[in-house]
Each structure stands twice: as C-alpha cells, then as structure tokens.
Coordinates of C-alpha atoms in Angstrom, one line a residue:
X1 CA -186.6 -80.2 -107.3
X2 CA -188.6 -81.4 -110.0
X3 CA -192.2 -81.8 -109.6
X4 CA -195.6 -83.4 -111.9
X5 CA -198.6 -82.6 -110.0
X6 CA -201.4 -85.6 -111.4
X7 CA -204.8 -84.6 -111.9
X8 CA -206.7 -83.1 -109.7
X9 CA -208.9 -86.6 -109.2
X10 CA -205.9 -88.0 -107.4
X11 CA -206.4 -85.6 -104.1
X12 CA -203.1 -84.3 -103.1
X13 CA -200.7 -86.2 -105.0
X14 CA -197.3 -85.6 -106.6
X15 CA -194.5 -87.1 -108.4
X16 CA -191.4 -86.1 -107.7
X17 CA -188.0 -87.0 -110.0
X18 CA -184.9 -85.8 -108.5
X19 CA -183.2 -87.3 -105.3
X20 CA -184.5 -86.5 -101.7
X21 CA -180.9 -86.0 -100.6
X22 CA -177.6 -86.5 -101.9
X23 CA -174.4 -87.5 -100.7
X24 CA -170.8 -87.6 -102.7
X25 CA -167.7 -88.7 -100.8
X26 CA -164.1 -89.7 -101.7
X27 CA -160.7 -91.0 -100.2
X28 CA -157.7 -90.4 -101.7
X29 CA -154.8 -92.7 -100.4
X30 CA -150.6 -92.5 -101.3
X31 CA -148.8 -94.0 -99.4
X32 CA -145.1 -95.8 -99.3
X33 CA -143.2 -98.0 -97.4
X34 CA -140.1 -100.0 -97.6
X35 CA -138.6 -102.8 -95.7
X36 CA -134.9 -104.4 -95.8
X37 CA -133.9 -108.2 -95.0
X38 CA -130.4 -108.5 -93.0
X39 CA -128.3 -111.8 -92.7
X40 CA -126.6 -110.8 -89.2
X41 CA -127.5 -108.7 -86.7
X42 CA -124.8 -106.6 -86.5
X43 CA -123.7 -104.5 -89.2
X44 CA -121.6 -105.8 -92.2
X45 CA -120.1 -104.5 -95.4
X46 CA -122.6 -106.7 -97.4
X47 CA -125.9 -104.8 -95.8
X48 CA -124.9 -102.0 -98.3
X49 CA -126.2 -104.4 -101.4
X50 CA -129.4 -105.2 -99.5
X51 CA -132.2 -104.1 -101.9
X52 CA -135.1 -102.8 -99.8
X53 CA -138.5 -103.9 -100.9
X54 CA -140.7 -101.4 -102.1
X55 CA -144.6 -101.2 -101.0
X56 CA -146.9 -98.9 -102.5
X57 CA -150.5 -98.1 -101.2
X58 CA -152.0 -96.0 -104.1
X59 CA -155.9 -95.6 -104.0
X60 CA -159.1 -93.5 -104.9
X61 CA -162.2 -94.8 -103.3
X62 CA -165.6 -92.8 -104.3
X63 CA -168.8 -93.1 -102.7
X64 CA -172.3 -92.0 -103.7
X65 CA -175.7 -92.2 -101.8
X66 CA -178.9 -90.8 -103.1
X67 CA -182.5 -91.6 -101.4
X68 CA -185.8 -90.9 -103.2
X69 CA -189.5 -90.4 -102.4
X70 CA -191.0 -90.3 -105.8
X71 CA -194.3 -90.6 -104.1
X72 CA -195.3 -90.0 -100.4
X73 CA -195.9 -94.3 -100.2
X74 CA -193.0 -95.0 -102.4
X75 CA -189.1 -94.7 -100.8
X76 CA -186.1 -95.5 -102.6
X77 CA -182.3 -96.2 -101.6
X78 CA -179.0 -96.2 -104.1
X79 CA -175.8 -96.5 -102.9
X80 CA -172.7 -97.3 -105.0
X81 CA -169.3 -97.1 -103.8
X82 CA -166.2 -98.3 -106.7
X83 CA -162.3 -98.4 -105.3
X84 CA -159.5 -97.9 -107.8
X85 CA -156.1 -98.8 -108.2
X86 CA -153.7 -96.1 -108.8
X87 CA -150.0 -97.6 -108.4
X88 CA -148.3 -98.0 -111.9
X89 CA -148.6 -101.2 -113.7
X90 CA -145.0 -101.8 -113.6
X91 CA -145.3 -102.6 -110.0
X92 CA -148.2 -104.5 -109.9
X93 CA -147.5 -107.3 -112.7
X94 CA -144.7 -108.7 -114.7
X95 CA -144.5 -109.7 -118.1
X96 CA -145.4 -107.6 -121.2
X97 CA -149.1 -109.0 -121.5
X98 CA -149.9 -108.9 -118.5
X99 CA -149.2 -104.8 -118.0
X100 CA -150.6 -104.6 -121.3
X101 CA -153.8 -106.1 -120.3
X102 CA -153.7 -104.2 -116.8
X103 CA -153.0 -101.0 -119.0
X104 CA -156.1 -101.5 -120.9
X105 CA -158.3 -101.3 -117.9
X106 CA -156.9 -98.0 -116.6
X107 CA -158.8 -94.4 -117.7
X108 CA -158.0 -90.6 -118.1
X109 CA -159.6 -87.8 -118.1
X110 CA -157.8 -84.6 -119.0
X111 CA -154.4 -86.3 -119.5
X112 CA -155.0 -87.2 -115.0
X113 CA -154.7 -90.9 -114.2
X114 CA -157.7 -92.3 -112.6
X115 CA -156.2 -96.2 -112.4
X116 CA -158.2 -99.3 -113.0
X117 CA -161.8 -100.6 -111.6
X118 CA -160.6 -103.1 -108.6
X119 CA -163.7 -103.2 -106.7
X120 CA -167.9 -102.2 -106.6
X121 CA -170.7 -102.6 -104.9
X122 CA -173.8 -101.2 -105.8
X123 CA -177.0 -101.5 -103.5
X124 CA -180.9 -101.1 -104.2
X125 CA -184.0 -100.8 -102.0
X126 CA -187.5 -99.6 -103.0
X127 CA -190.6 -99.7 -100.5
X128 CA -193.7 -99.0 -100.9
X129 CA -196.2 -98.6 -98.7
X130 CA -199.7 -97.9 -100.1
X131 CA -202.8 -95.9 -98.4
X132 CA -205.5 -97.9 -99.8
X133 CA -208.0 -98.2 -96.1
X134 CA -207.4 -98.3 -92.5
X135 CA -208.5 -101.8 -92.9
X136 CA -205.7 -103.2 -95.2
X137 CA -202.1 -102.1 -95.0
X138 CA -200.1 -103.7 -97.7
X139 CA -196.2 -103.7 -98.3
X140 CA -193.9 -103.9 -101.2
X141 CA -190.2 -104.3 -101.2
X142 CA -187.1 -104.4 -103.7
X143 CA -183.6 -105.4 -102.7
X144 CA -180.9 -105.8 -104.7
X145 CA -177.0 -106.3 -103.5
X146 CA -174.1 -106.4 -106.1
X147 CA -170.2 -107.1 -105.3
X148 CA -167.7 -107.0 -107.3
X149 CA -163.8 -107.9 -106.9
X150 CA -160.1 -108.2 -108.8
X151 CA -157.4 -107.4 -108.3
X152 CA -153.2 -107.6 -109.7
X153 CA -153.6 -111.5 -108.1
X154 CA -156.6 -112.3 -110.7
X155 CA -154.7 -112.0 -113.7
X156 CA -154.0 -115.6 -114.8
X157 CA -153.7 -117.9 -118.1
X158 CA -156.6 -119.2 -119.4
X159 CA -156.3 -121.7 -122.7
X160 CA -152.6 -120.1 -123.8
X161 CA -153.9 -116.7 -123.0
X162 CA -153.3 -114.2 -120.3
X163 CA -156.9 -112.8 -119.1
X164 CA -157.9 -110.5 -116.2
X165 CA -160.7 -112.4 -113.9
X166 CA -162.6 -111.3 -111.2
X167 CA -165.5 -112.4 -108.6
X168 CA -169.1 -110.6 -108.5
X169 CA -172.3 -111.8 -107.3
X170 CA -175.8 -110.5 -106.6
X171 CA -178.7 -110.8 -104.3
X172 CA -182.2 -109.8 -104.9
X173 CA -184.9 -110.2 -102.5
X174 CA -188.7 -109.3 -103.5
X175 CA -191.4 -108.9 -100.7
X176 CA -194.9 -108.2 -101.0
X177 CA -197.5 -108.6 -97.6
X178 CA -200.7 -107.7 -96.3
X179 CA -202.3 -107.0 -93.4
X180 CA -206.2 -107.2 -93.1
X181 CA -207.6 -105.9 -90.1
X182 CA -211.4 -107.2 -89.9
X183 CA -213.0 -105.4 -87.0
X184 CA -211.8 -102.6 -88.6
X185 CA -213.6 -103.5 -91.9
X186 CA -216.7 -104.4 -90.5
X187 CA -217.2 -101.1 -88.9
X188 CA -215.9 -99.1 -91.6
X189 CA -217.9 -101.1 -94.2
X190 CA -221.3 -101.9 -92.3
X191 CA -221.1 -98.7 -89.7
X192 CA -222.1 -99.5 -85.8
X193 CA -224.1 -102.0 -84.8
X194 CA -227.6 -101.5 -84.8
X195 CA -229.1 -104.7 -82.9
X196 CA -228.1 -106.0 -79.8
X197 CA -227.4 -109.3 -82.0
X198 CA -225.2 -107.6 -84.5
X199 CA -223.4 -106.1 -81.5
X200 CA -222.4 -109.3 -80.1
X201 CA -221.4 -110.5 -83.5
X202 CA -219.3 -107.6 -83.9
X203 CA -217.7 -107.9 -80.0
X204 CA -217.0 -111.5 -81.5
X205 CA -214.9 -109.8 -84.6
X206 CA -213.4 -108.0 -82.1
X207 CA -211.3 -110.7 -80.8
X208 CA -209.3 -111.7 -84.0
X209 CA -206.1 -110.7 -84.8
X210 CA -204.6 -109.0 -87.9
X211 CA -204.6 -111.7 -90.7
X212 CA -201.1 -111.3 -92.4
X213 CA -199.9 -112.5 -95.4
X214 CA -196.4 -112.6 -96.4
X215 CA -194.6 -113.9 -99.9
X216 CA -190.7 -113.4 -100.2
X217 CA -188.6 -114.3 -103.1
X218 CA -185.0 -114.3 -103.3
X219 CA -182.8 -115.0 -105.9
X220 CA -178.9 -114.9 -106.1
X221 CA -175.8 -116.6 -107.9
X222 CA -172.2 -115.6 -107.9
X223 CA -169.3 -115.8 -110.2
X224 CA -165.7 -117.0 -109.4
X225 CA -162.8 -115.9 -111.1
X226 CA -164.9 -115.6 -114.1
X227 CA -163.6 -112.9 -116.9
X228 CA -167.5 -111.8 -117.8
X229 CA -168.2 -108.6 -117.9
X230 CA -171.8 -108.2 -115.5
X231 CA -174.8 -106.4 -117.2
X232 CA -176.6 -103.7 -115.9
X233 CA -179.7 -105.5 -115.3
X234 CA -177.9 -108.2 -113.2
X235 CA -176.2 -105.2 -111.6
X236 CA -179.1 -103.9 -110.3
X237 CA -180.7 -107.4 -109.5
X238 CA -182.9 -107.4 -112.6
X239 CA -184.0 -110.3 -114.7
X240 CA -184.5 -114.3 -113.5
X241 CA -182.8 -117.6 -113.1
X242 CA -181.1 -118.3 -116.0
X243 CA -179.6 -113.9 -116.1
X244 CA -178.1 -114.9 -112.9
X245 CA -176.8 -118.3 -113.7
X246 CA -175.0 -117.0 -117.0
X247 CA -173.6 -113.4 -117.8
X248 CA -171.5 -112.8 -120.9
X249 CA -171.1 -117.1 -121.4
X250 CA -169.4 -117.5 -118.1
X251 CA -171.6 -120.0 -116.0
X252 CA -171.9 -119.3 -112.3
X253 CA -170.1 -121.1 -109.3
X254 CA -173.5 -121.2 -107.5
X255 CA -177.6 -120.1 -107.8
X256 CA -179.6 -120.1 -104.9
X257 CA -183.7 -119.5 -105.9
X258 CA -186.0 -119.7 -102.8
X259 CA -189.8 -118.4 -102.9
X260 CA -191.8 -118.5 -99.2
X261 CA -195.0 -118.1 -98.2
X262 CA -196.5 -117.5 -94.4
X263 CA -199.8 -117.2 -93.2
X264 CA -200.4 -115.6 -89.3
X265 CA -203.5 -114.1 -87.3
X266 CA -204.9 -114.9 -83.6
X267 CA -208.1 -114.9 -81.2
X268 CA -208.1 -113.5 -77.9
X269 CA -211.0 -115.3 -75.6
X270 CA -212.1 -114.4 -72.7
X271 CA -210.1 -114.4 -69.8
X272 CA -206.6 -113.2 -71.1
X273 CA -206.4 -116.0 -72.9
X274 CA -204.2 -115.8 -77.1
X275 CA -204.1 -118.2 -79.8
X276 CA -201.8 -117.5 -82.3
X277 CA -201.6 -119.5 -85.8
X278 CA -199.4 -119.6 -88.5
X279 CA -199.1 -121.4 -91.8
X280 CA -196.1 -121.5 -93.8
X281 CA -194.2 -123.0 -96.7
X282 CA -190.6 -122.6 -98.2
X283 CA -189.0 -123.9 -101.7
X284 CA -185.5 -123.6 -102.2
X285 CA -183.5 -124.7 -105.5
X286 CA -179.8 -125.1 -105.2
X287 CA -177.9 -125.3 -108.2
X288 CA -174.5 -125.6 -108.9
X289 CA -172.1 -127.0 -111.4
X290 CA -172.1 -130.4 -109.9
X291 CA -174.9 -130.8 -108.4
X292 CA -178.9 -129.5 -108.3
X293 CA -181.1 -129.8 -105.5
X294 CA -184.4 -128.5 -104.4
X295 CA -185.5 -128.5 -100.5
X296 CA -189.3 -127.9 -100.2
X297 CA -191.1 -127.2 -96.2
X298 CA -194.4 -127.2 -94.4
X299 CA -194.9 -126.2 -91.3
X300 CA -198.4 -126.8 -90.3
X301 CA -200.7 -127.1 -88.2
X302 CA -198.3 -124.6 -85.8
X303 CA -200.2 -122.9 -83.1
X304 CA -199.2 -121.4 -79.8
X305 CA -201.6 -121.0 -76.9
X306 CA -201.4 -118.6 -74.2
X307 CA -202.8 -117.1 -70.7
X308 CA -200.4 -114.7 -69.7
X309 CA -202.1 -113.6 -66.7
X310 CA -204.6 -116.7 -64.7
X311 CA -206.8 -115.5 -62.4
X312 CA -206.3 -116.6 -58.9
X313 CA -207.8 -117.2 -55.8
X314 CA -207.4 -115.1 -52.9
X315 CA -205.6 -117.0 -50.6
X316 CA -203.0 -117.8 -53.1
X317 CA -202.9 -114.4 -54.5
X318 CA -201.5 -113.4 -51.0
X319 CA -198.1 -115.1 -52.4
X320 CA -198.2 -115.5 -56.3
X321 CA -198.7 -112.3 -58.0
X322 CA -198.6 -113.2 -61.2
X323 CA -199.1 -116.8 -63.1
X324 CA -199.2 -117.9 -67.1
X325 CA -198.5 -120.8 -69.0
X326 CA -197.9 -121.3 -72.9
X327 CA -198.4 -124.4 -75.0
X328 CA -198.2 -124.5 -78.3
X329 CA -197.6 -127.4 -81.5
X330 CA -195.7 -127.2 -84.5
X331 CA -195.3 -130.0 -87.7
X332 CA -193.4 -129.4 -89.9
X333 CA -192.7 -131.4 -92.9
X334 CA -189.3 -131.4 -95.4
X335 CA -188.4 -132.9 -98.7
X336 CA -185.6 -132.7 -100.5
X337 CA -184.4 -133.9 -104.2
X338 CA -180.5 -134.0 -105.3
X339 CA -181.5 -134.3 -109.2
X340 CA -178.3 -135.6 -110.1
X341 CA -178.1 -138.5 -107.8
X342 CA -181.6 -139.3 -108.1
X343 CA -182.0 -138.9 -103.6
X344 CA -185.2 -138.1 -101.7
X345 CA -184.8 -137.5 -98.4
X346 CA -188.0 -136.9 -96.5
X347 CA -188.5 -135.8 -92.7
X348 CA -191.1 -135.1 -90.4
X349 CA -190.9 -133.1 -87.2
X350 CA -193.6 -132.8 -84.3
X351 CA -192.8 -130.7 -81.5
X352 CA -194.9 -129.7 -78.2
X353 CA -193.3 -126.7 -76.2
X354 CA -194.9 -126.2 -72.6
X355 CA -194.3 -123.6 -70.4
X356 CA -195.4 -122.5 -66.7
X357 CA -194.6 -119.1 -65.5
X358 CA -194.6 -117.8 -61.9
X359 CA -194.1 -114.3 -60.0
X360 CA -194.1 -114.0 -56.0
X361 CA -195.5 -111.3 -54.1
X362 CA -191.8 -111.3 -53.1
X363 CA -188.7 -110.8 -55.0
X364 CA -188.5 -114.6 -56.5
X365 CA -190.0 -116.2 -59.8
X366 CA -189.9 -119.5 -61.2
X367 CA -190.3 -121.0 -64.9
X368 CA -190.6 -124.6 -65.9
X369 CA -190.3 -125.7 -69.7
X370 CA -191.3 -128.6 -71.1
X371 CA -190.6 -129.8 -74.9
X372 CA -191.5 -132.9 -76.7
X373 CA -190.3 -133.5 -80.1
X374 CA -190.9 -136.2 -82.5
X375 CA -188.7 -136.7 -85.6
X376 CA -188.9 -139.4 -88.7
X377 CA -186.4 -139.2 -91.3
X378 CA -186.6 -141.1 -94.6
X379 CA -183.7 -141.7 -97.3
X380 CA -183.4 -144.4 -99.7
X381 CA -180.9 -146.2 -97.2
X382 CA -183.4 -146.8 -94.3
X383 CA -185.5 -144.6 -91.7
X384 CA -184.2 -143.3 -88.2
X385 CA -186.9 -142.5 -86.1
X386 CA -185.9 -139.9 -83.0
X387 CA -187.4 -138.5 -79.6
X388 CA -186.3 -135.8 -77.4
X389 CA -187.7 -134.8 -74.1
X390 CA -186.7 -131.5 -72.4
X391 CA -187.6 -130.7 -69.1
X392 CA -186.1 -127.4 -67.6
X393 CA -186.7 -125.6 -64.3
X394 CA -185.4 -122.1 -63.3
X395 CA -185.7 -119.9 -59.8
X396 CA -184.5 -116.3 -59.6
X397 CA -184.8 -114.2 -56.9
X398 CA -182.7 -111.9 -54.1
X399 CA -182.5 -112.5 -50.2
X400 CA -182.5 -109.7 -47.9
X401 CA -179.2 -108.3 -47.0
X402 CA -178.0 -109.9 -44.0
X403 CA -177.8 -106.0 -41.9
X404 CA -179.2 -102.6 -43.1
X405 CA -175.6 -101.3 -42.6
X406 CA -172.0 -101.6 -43.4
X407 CA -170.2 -104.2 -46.5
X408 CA -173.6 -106.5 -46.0
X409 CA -176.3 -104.2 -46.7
X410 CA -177.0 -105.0 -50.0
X411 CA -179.3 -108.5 -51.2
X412 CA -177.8 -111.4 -52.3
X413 CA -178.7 -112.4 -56.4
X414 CA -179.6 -116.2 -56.6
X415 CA -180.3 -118.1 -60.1
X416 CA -180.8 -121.5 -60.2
X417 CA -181.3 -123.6 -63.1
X418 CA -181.8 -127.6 -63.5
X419 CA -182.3 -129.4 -66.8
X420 CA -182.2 -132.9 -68.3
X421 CA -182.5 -133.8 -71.9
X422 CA -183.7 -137.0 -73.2
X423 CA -182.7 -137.9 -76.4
X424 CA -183.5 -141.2 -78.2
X425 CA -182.9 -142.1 -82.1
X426 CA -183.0 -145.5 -83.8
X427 CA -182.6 -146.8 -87.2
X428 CA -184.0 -149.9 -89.7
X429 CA -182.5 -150.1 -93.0
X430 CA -184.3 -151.0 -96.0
X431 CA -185.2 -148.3 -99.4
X432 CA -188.9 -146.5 -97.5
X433 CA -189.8 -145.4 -100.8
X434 CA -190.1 -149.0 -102.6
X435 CA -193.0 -150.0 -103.4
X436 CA -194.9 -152.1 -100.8
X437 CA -192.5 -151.0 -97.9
X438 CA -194.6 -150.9 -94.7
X439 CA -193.4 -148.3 -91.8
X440 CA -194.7 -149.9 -88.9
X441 CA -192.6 -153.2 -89.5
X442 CA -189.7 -150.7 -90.4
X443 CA -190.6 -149.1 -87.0
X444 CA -190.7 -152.5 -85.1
X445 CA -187.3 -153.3 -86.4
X446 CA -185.7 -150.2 -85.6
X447 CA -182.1 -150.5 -84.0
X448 CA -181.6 -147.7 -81.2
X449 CA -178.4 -146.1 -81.9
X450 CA -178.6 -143.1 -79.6
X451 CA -180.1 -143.1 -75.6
X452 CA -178.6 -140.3 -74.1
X453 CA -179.5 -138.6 -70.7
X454 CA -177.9 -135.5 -69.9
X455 CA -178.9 -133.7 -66.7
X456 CA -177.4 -130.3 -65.3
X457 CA -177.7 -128.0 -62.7
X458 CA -176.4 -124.3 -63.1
X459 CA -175.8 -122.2 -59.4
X460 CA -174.8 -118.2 -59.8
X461 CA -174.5 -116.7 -56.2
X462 CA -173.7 -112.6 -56.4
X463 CA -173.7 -109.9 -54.5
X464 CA -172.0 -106.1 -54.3
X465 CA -170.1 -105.5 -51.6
X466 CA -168.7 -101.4 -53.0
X467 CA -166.2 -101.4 -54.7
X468 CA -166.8 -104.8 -55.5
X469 CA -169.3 -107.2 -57.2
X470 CA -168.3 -110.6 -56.3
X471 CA -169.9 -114.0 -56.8
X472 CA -170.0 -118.0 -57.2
X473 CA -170.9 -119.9 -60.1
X474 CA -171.0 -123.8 -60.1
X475 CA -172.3 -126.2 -62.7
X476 CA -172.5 -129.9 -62.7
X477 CA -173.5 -132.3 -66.0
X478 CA -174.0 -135.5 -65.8
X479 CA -174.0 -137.5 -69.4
X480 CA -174.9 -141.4 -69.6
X481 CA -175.6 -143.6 -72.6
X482 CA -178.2 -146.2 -72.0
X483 CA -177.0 -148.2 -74.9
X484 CA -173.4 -150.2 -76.1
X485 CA -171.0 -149.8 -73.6
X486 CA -172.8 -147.3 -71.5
X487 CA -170.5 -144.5 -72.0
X488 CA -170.8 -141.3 -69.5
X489 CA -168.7 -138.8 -68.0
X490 CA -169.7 -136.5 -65.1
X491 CA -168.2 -132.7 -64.6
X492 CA -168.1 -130.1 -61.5
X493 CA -166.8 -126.9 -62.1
X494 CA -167.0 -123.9 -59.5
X495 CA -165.8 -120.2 -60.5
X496 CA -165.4 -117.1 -58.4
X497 CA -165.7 -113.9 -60.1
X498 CA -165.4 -110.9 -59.4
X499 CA -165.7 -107.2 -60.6
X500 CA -163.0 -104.7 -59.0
X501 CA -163.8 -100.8 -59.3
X502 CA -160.5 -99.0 -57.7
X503 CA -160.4 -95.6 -57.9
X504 CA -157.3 -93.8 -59.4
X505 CA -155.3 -91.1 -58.2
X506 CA -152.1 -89.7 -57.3
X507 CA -149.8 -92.8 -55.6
X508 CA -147.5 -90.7 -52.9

C-alpha cells in the first residue's frame, strides 16, 4: 500500500493511492457442436452427402474489479469486464474484405491469439461523504455506466465500403445533497439555554425536521450501429452534451439531459401530530435526430399531514386501540416544448389524498382512502379538463376458530375490500395559447367525453386446516359510462385455492 500522510494541521488524515481490494477473473470457453438436416426419416443412401453444419463457441471473457478509499470520506468503485471472440475469421464472415477487416481487429501477444474486442462495459462510482459538523452532513456522488457491443452480424456496407459497426452508450449521473440539522446547530453553536425564554425557543427548534437538499444531474446518449471509435473521457462518463451527442463524427441515435432539484424537512407539533413538505423541480431535454424536446416540472406546494396515533377517550379506547389519519396536497405543474414542431403542451395536476386508519382492541382493523384529483391539460388543439374521485374501504381481521380441537382449531383470515372510482374528463377545442383566449368560456364549453363509474368489491376467505391451507376469493366490478350509449359490463368471479403439503415417502 501506498500512503502520503498531509500535514500535521489536517488531524489524522491520509491519502492513500493503491486499490483497497482487488479482483481479477476470467472464462475461457471452446466449445463445438454440429447438427445434420435429413430428407426422410428412415435411412437412405443420400444421408451419406448430408453436410453437417458446423457451430463453434470460442470465447475469453476477463473481468476486473478494484474499490478505493483514497480518503476515509471518499470511496470509489471500477469495474470493467471486455469479452472476446476467438473462433477463426473464416467462420465468422465471407468475402475477402470482410475477414480482412475482422483480421485487423484481432491481437497477439507472444505469437498466442487473443481474438477481437466484441463486447465492454466499464462502470464508475465515487462517493464522498464529508465530516464537516454534526450539524450538516453533505453527500457527493459520481456514476458513470458504459456499454459496448458488435459483433460478426455488424459488419455491413456503408457508401461502397465494407465497415465494422457497433452500439455503445453511456450514462452518467451526478449527485450532490445536504442535510442541515438545526437543533443540532443551535446547541452546538450557541451552547444550552440559559433563560427560561431561550429554552422554549430552543424546545420550539426542537420540532423541525432535517432540511434536505438534493440536486441530481444525469446525462446519457447512445450510438447505433455507428463505426466511431468512443473516447476515454466518454468511456468513463466525462465531458457534456455535445461529447455525448458526437464521438469521432458519428452523431448519436439519442441524448437524454435531465437536471432536478428537491427541497424536504417537517414539524412535529404537539400531540403526535407530522407535517412533512417538499419542493421540487425537474428539466428534461430530449434530443434526437428527428426531433428535440424539453419537459420541465413543479411540484409545489406538496405537503402531507399526519397524526399517527389520536388520543382517545376512555370509553372508546375499550375497543379501538389505535387511530390515525393522513391528508396531505400536491400541485404539480408540467410543460413541455417539441422544438421542431413548434408544440406546447402544458398541464396542471391537483391532487388531495385522505386517509383514516383504525386498530381494534381485537384482531380486526379498518382503512378508508380517499383521493381527489384535479387535472387541466393544454395543447394548441383545445383543453381537456379531468376529475377523479377515489374512495376505498378495507377490513382485515381473523374470527375465532370455531373448536379449540381437531381440523377447526385454527381462525379464519377475512379481507375485504370495496372501491369505486370516479372518473370524469371533457374537452373544448380552440388554440389556449392565442392571444385573448379566455379559459372559463373554454371551460363552459367543454364537451364531456369520459364519465366512468367503476365500483368493486374484493372477498379472500382462508384458513389452515394441516396439511392444508385452503380458501375463497370472489371479486365483482361493475363498470358504467354515464355518457353516449351508456356502455357497461358487470363481472363475478369466485376462486378456490388451495395449498397442499403431502408428505413423501416410501409407496408399499
């Protein structure tokens, strides 16, 4: 191991330059098969001038892995793996240039044949994870992915030449985030309260959450059936958009660049009761030979809200044990811009979840969910304007076994479950982004298209009864459309199941 020690300012700190561990693998593969085609089934004079067809398997696969700690906050990852061809050319391709061109790719060393590249993959990960205060914890991250592929198939004629193609692409993915823990800075900065008032301030810290921030940025492209020879730096996920949209004057098949931001933290108040907030935005750019978009998202306000654990009174404590409920609401606003067709399409999304929670002193529990969702849509053809309504309604729980003795003496599993789903969407047509377009008379003229009620109720009935586990499941959904023709269908389906465990042995 090699070691540089850094001054003595830097308390206990070292840099170290060779690998943490170490790893070397390889496959070796020969292998040969051969198959012959008869007319008849029987045997004839002719099957003697059958010519059996010849397969060869003919491989060397290597693999190398190698992990670093340079530092005690710094980690790395390398892994490369690379799979060669070893059958002769002869059988691989015909024609003159094209074992010419598959001869040129093969390598020796000592006069031993060592066959031609066919495939690579080379992956990349670096963390680090700084010590700066018990009060911040940051996070960096480097991730890199690189494929590549070819094979005898990929030689083909490009512009009166014979060439040797092949696919590749590469994924990077940058992270960098932060946590910030303010109770813990307060006291660490300004020592223990002193005042009775400074206490309560501090009690009032107390309840917030870590603040986290997050950014992520991801960038990757690939290349298809492209005869450019990859660079290092896009090997190893190096460089920016235009590195990965062009290597060695091949243009890619596809780039995807995406950079995302999110903002979380919380409050606990009195009583059990969380609030959790988060902020976040996404911009994606799509490129591709024939077309270029970008898709850009909001999501805020979203908050969620909730009381795990409400207090309750003693006569109903006698038979609930536990009750919560969780509400929360999310917006979340879209964009997106195909460049080439000069299209906006814009949408806006409001959603309400409710939920209700309860737990028996006995052995049953109940959960009822509610979710409201509002959704506006916007393209240059017109608006469509949609509602959903969810309502949901579970109830678990086991009744006793019918005797303490005997097949019966176990409980009998009940889960029942009854839904219905509201969904209504309508459309006015007319360009929204014009100028002096007016939504609300868009939204007065709006032409329902959709009004759909689907209602179901799930029934699972189980029990064991050793060696066996058996059971009923029944489901029935009912759809109906409110609007045209008034189109539904209803279904009933009942299943038995069963689980058999039979002992083997000797039959006599």
């Amino acid at each position: 191991d090699l070691f540089f020690f850094l001054p003595a300012s830097v308390k206990e700190t070292r840099l170290r330059l060779t690998p943490q561990t170490l790893q070397l693998g390889s496959a070796y593969v020969d292998a040969q098969s051969e198959t012959q085609r008869f007319v008849e089934i029987i045997e004839l004079p002719v099957d003697s001038v059958v010519v059996p067809i010849l397969r060869l398997d003919n491989r060397l696969q290597t693999n190398t892995n190698m992990t670093f700690e340079p530092l005690s906050s710094l980690t790395g990852l390398f892994a490369f793996s690379q799979g060669r061809e070893l059958a002769p050319t002869g059988y691989l391709v015909q024609g003159q240039a094209a074992r010419q061109l598959i001869n040129s790719q093969r390598s020796t060393i000592a006069g031993l044949d060592l066959g031609w590249v066919t495939g690579q993959n080379l992956t990349m990960n670096w963390t680090w994870r700084p010590v700066v205060a018990n009060w911040l914890n940051p996070l960096a991250s480097f991730d890199s992915r690189y494929r590549f592929n070819r094979g005898a198939s990929f030689v083909t004629e490009q512009r009166g030449d014979t060439v040797l193609t092949g696919d590749f692409d590469n994924a990077r993915n940058v992270r960098a985030s932060v946590g910030f823990n303010l109770p813990v800075f307060l006291r660490s900065t300004f020592g223990s309260p002193r005042s009775a008032g400074v206490g309560a301030l501090y009690n009032f810290f107390d309840r917030f959450d870590i603040f986290n921030v997050t950014w992520t940025g991801t960038l990757s492209s690939n290349f298809e059936r492209q005869t450019a020879n990859p660079t290092l730096g896009y090997e190893m996920g190096l460089g920016g958009f235009e590195s990965h949209r062009i290597q060695s004057g091949d243009t890619a098949s596809r780039v995807t660049d995406s950079e995302a931001m999110s903002l979380s933290s919380g409050f606990r108040f009195p009583f059990g009761i969380g609030l959790n907030v988060d902020y976040g935005t996404n911009d994606l750019l799509i490129w591709t030979q024939i077309s270029q978009s970008r898709n850009r998202s909001t999501q805020w306000p979203a908050f969620n809200l909730n009381w795990s654990r409400i207090p309750l009174p003693p006569a109903i404590s006698r038979w609930v044990s536990a009750f919560g409920m969780r509400a929360g609401y999310n917006l979340r606003k879209t964009r997106s811009d195909i460049f080439s067709a000069d299209q906006t399409r814009i949408s806006e999304t409001k959603s309400i979840p409710v939920s209700v929670n309860i737990a028996f002193t006995t052995e049953w529990s109940a959960n009822y969910t509610l979710n409201l969702s509002d959704e506006e849509r916007f393209d240059p053809t017109g608006t469509t304007i949609g509602k959903n309504t969810n309502h949901a309604f579970q109830l678990n729980g086991r009744l006793r076994p019918l005797t303490s003795q005997g097949s019966f003496q176990h409980p009998i599993r009940i889960s029942l479950r009854l839904a219905q789903d509201n969904q209504e969407q309508c459309r006015s047509l007319g360009n929204p982004f014009l100028e002096g377009s007016v939504l609300p008379e868009a939204q007065a003229s709006c032409e329902p298209f959709t009004d759909l009620r689907i209602r179901r109720i799930d029934l699972t009935v189980g029990t064991d009864l050793p060696p066996f586990v058996l059971g009923l499941q029944g489901s029935w959904r009912d759809t109906q459309s409110r609007i045209g023709q008034l189109a539904g269908n209803t279904q009933l389906e009942i299943i038995l199941f069963g689980q058999f465990l039979i002992e083997t042995g000797e039959i006599r």
